[in-house]
Amino acid sequence: MFGRMNRRYDTVVVGGGPAGMGAALGALDAGAGKVLVLERDGEAGGILNQCIHAGFGLQYFREELTGPEYAERFLAQVIDRDIDVMPSSYVTGLAVDSEGTKQVRVLNERAGLASIEAASVVLAMGCRERTRGSIRIPGTRPAGVLTAGLAQKLVNQKGYLPGKRVAILGSGDIGLIMARRLTLEGAEVVGVFELMPYSNGLNRNVVQCLDDYDIPMHLSTTVVEIHGRDRLEAITVAPVDAHLQPQLDKARKVPCDTLLLSIGLIPDNELARQIGIQLDPVTGGPVVSSTLETSLPGVFACGNVLHVHDVVDYVTAESLRAGGFAGEWSREIRRPKDSIQLVPGNNVRYCVPHTLSPDREHTVFMRVKQRVEPARLRVGGLMEKTLRFVIPAEMISLKIQPEMLDRFHGDRLTIDIDPA
Amino acid sequence: MRDATTCDVAIIGGGIVGCMIARELSRYRLKVVLVEKEAEVGFGTTKTNSGIIHPGHHTTLDTLKGRLVVKGNQLYDTLQAELGFGFRRIGELVVARTEEEVGVLREMEELAHQKGVPVEMWDQARLRREEPNLSRELIAALFAPTAGVINPYELAFATIESAVLNGVELWVDALVTAIDPVDGGLRVTTRDGELTAHTVVNAAGVFSDRVAAMVGADTFRILPRKGEEYMLDGRLKGLVRRLVFPVPNKVSKGTLIIPTYDGTIMVGPTAIDTDDRHDVSTSPEGARQIFDLVRGLCPSISERDTISEFAGLRAASDTGDFIIGRTAVPGFYNAAGIQSPGLTAAPAIALYLIQQMGEDGLALVEKERWEPQVEHPVRFAQRSVEEQRALVEADPAHGRVVCRCELVTEAEVRAAIAHGARTVDGVKFRTRTGMGRCQGGFCTTRVMELLQEELDIPFHSLTKRGGGSWMVTPMGEEA
Ligand SMILES: Cc1cc2nc3c(=O)[nH]c(=O)nc-3n(C[C@H](O)[C@H](O)[C@H](O)COP(=O)(O)OP(=O)(O)OC[C@H]3O[C@@H](n4cnc5c(N)ncnc54)[C@H](O)[C@@H]3O)c2cc1C
Ligand SMILES: Cc1cc2nc3c(=O)[nH]c(=O)nc-3n(C[C@H](O)[C@H](O)[C@H](O)COP(=O)(O)OP(=O)(O)OC[C@H]3O[C@@H](n4cnc5c(N)ncnc54)[C@H](O)[C@@H]3O)c2cc1C
């Protein structure tokens, strides 16, 4: 690939997960001539490569695929349409020259440290998992405390169990999926412990991965201490009060040799941070306009690096759009500047994008802070919608029509989600 | 099990003290064996400390540690040139909040002059200019430019590598269980075989009183004192550029802000007595103590920035000082009770002890050739773009990134294994894989694959740090 590598592309995509592949296809659809996908791993596919369970593509392909199958379908299109994919290529830096051309610095074993020019860039680096350090569990530091995603990789890609008697902290989807997987592979899963009074995973995962296997979920409970010198020997768990403070008088010790952490994902934004792209402290991703453009002109973002998604179909939809705008940008098509600021109101944790323009239809993704059932969603005084229930774990997708924005004359549009 | 063997000097304990003694002894025509109970050297207190090379003006001259610390500090430039570990003299500030504390700074200044430690008094304006992110309430500081920060585990690895290169034999996974006087010296029984030595050095850290008791030389007791440390997110790099100590008092207990060699900010340690010699757990109280104190020094540091935490045990002795030298048992020497600032003092401890051993008749005849240098590890992430380009050209394995948070390449990991890493932590402490934000979430499997390949052992027999610290278990086995 490198022998005949181009050093100049219309659009360069950083990251070859579903977001990166979607963005590349979107860019091509929008008329970009040469598109390149740079992927750090040995093959494209991203997190999907380790998600060998079914449950992907229900919305996009209307059938239930495994992660690798979903990735494979996209990769086939990408290759079919002559998009260059460069695996084992790690992007180490990004710069913009005085003409606005982007220089993408990439490390590859054959090409060495190369610099690739692009008119537009799409960031699609995905996310990483929160670790023990980020929630500060006191105790010792034995082997056997690991993130659920690492456990998934060990089981699905290496064929080894991370342990035999497993506790899971946090009810994120990866943890739930791993509870089932480890049980099927012969490990004993002693329980899932969740700090909040509700699950952080999708409801279907709670049912299919825990309930069906009689794995208990302990809500409003957390791990307060880790025991064991060489290998994990036990954890101490305790219920928490209304302020999420552990009630140590009710603590109990749970023997186990493995603790999986499924306590959340964080967009992997070092590259964006390095070059000074403005980040949203709530999402952990870049602040973006309605064209999914970051604060750096011509640099776009989508997928888990923009905000953490729960289903890949939304990632695909978002990345096709982001890629489309990046493709347009490379053809020097400039959209008018957004005139409306979106403001997260009552019970709304965040919304993406951060601004809108009245000239076209928008899809806005948002998450709530608290469960409400049923809920009323209001967009300024412009529209109202009743939702059966809303929970923090499930992203809400909302279409906003241009006709509606036509009637709006302010510059700040607030979204509220209150009990109906 | 190894075959029974004899040697001139057996060193028990591969912490920094044992490693330094081994390397110093490797200059001479002696057969030296170092025995360590863990899977690698430096896995005791030597890898769990603040990593400060102290200038030496916090301790008075009437103790051995107060004397050896200054000498130790001075030896570090040569050591670094030879061994290539991470070390930089970033300087230290002791900061005062009240006029009374300024008085204490003046006393320290006086002590520094006595001990020949260069210091400089800074007023508030100077302090604000140099360290703008410290609390506005601080009114003065005593600056000591010779203070440094070090990666202590790199120091231990490089020191033993140099010793081995010069003929020292290293036994790991070799817990010493008995020492008995026999003809021609002392017999040391270990989990990995027996060895008879003319001279035995006890450098067993928090276990040094137990080791001394094996020959009846237990004239002291170790009272372990735990210290917790908290590493903060890389985002805070550069917030503080020098070591920042509050004026020493009962509450501060030596807690400080440490801009580590790699730039990551660390805060700690605490000082809590414990009976449990394995207790390296962190605690909510420890964190509270540290962050309450540190917030007063630098208000923008918060407990929420923690990315990892650990604790270490100081081998404090009941004499309150280092215990170094001959004992009532002929041929048995202590380098025990080496609490803080033992890392700083270690090179001087080795010289001090060996001089005594020479006085007692150990033949210190220099070898014709002694190689002071070891190959310095390549840190890809620290190189310029041009150098990185050249590295990849020379070795494509530098083009394959293993740890993306810290930008560690496959070539670095392979080199670490070639230079002695045998465990996941051994690779981590040599290369920084898994030390970044994701704490090994992405790179652990790759590191394990490389260990498996280079050491040619099954994937499931790899450990985090030796002993019972297994990582994975084969699928399909009875749970
Ligand atoms: C463990 C797990 C289980 C999931 N299970 C389900 C499920 O059951 N059903 C469902 O619908 N969704 C599921 N999801 C969600 C879905 O898979 C993700 O939302 C989706 O993979 C995100 O796509 P992405 O492209 O944004 O990120 P990723 O898939 O993470 O891809 C990012 C890619 O960028 C690469 N990269 C990062 N940095 C660089 C760099 N500097 N240079 C070059 N390349 C770089 C990475 O190597 C990676 O390949 C799951 C997610 C996870 C994490
Ligand atoms: C929190 C903390 C912060 C510190 N900060 C600093 C600082 O900033 N600057 C400074 O100068 N000093 C500092 N120190 C002190 C410094 O870390 C120690 O003085 C130094 O590491 C002691 O080295 P050692 O070789 O004596 O002990 P260790 O590193 O503990 O080595 C002893 C070795 O002996 C082995 N061993 C024990 N028993 C046996 C046996 N029976 N058989 C075989 N092997 C055995 C152990 O496994 C271990 O590897 C700090 C200490 C702590 C705890």
mmCIF file of C-alpha atoms in Angstrom, chain A residues 372-376 386-387 418-420:
data_model
loop_
_atom_site.group_PDB
_atom_site.id
_atom_site.type_symbol
_atom_site.label_atom_id
_atom_site.label_comp_id
_atom_site.label_asym_id
_atom_site.label_seq_id
_atom_site.Cartn_x
_atom_site.Cartn_y
_atom_site.Cartn_z
ATOM 1 C CA VAL A 372 -38.285 9.751 33.765
ATOM 2 C CA GLU A 373 -41.325 7.723 32.836
ATOM 3 C CA PRO A 374 -43.231 8.939 30.860
ATOM 4 C CA ALA A 375 -41.388 12.033 29.696
ATOM 5 C CA ARG A 376 -42.201 15.187 27.769
ATOM 6 C CA THR A 386 -44.099 12.495 24.672
ATOM 7 C CA LEU A 387 -41.685 9.625 25.242
ATOM 8 C CA ASP A 418 -39.493 16.709 32.102
ATOM 9 C CA PRO A 419 -41.920 14.218 33.581
ATOM 10 C CA ALA A 420 -45.031 14.207 31.399
#
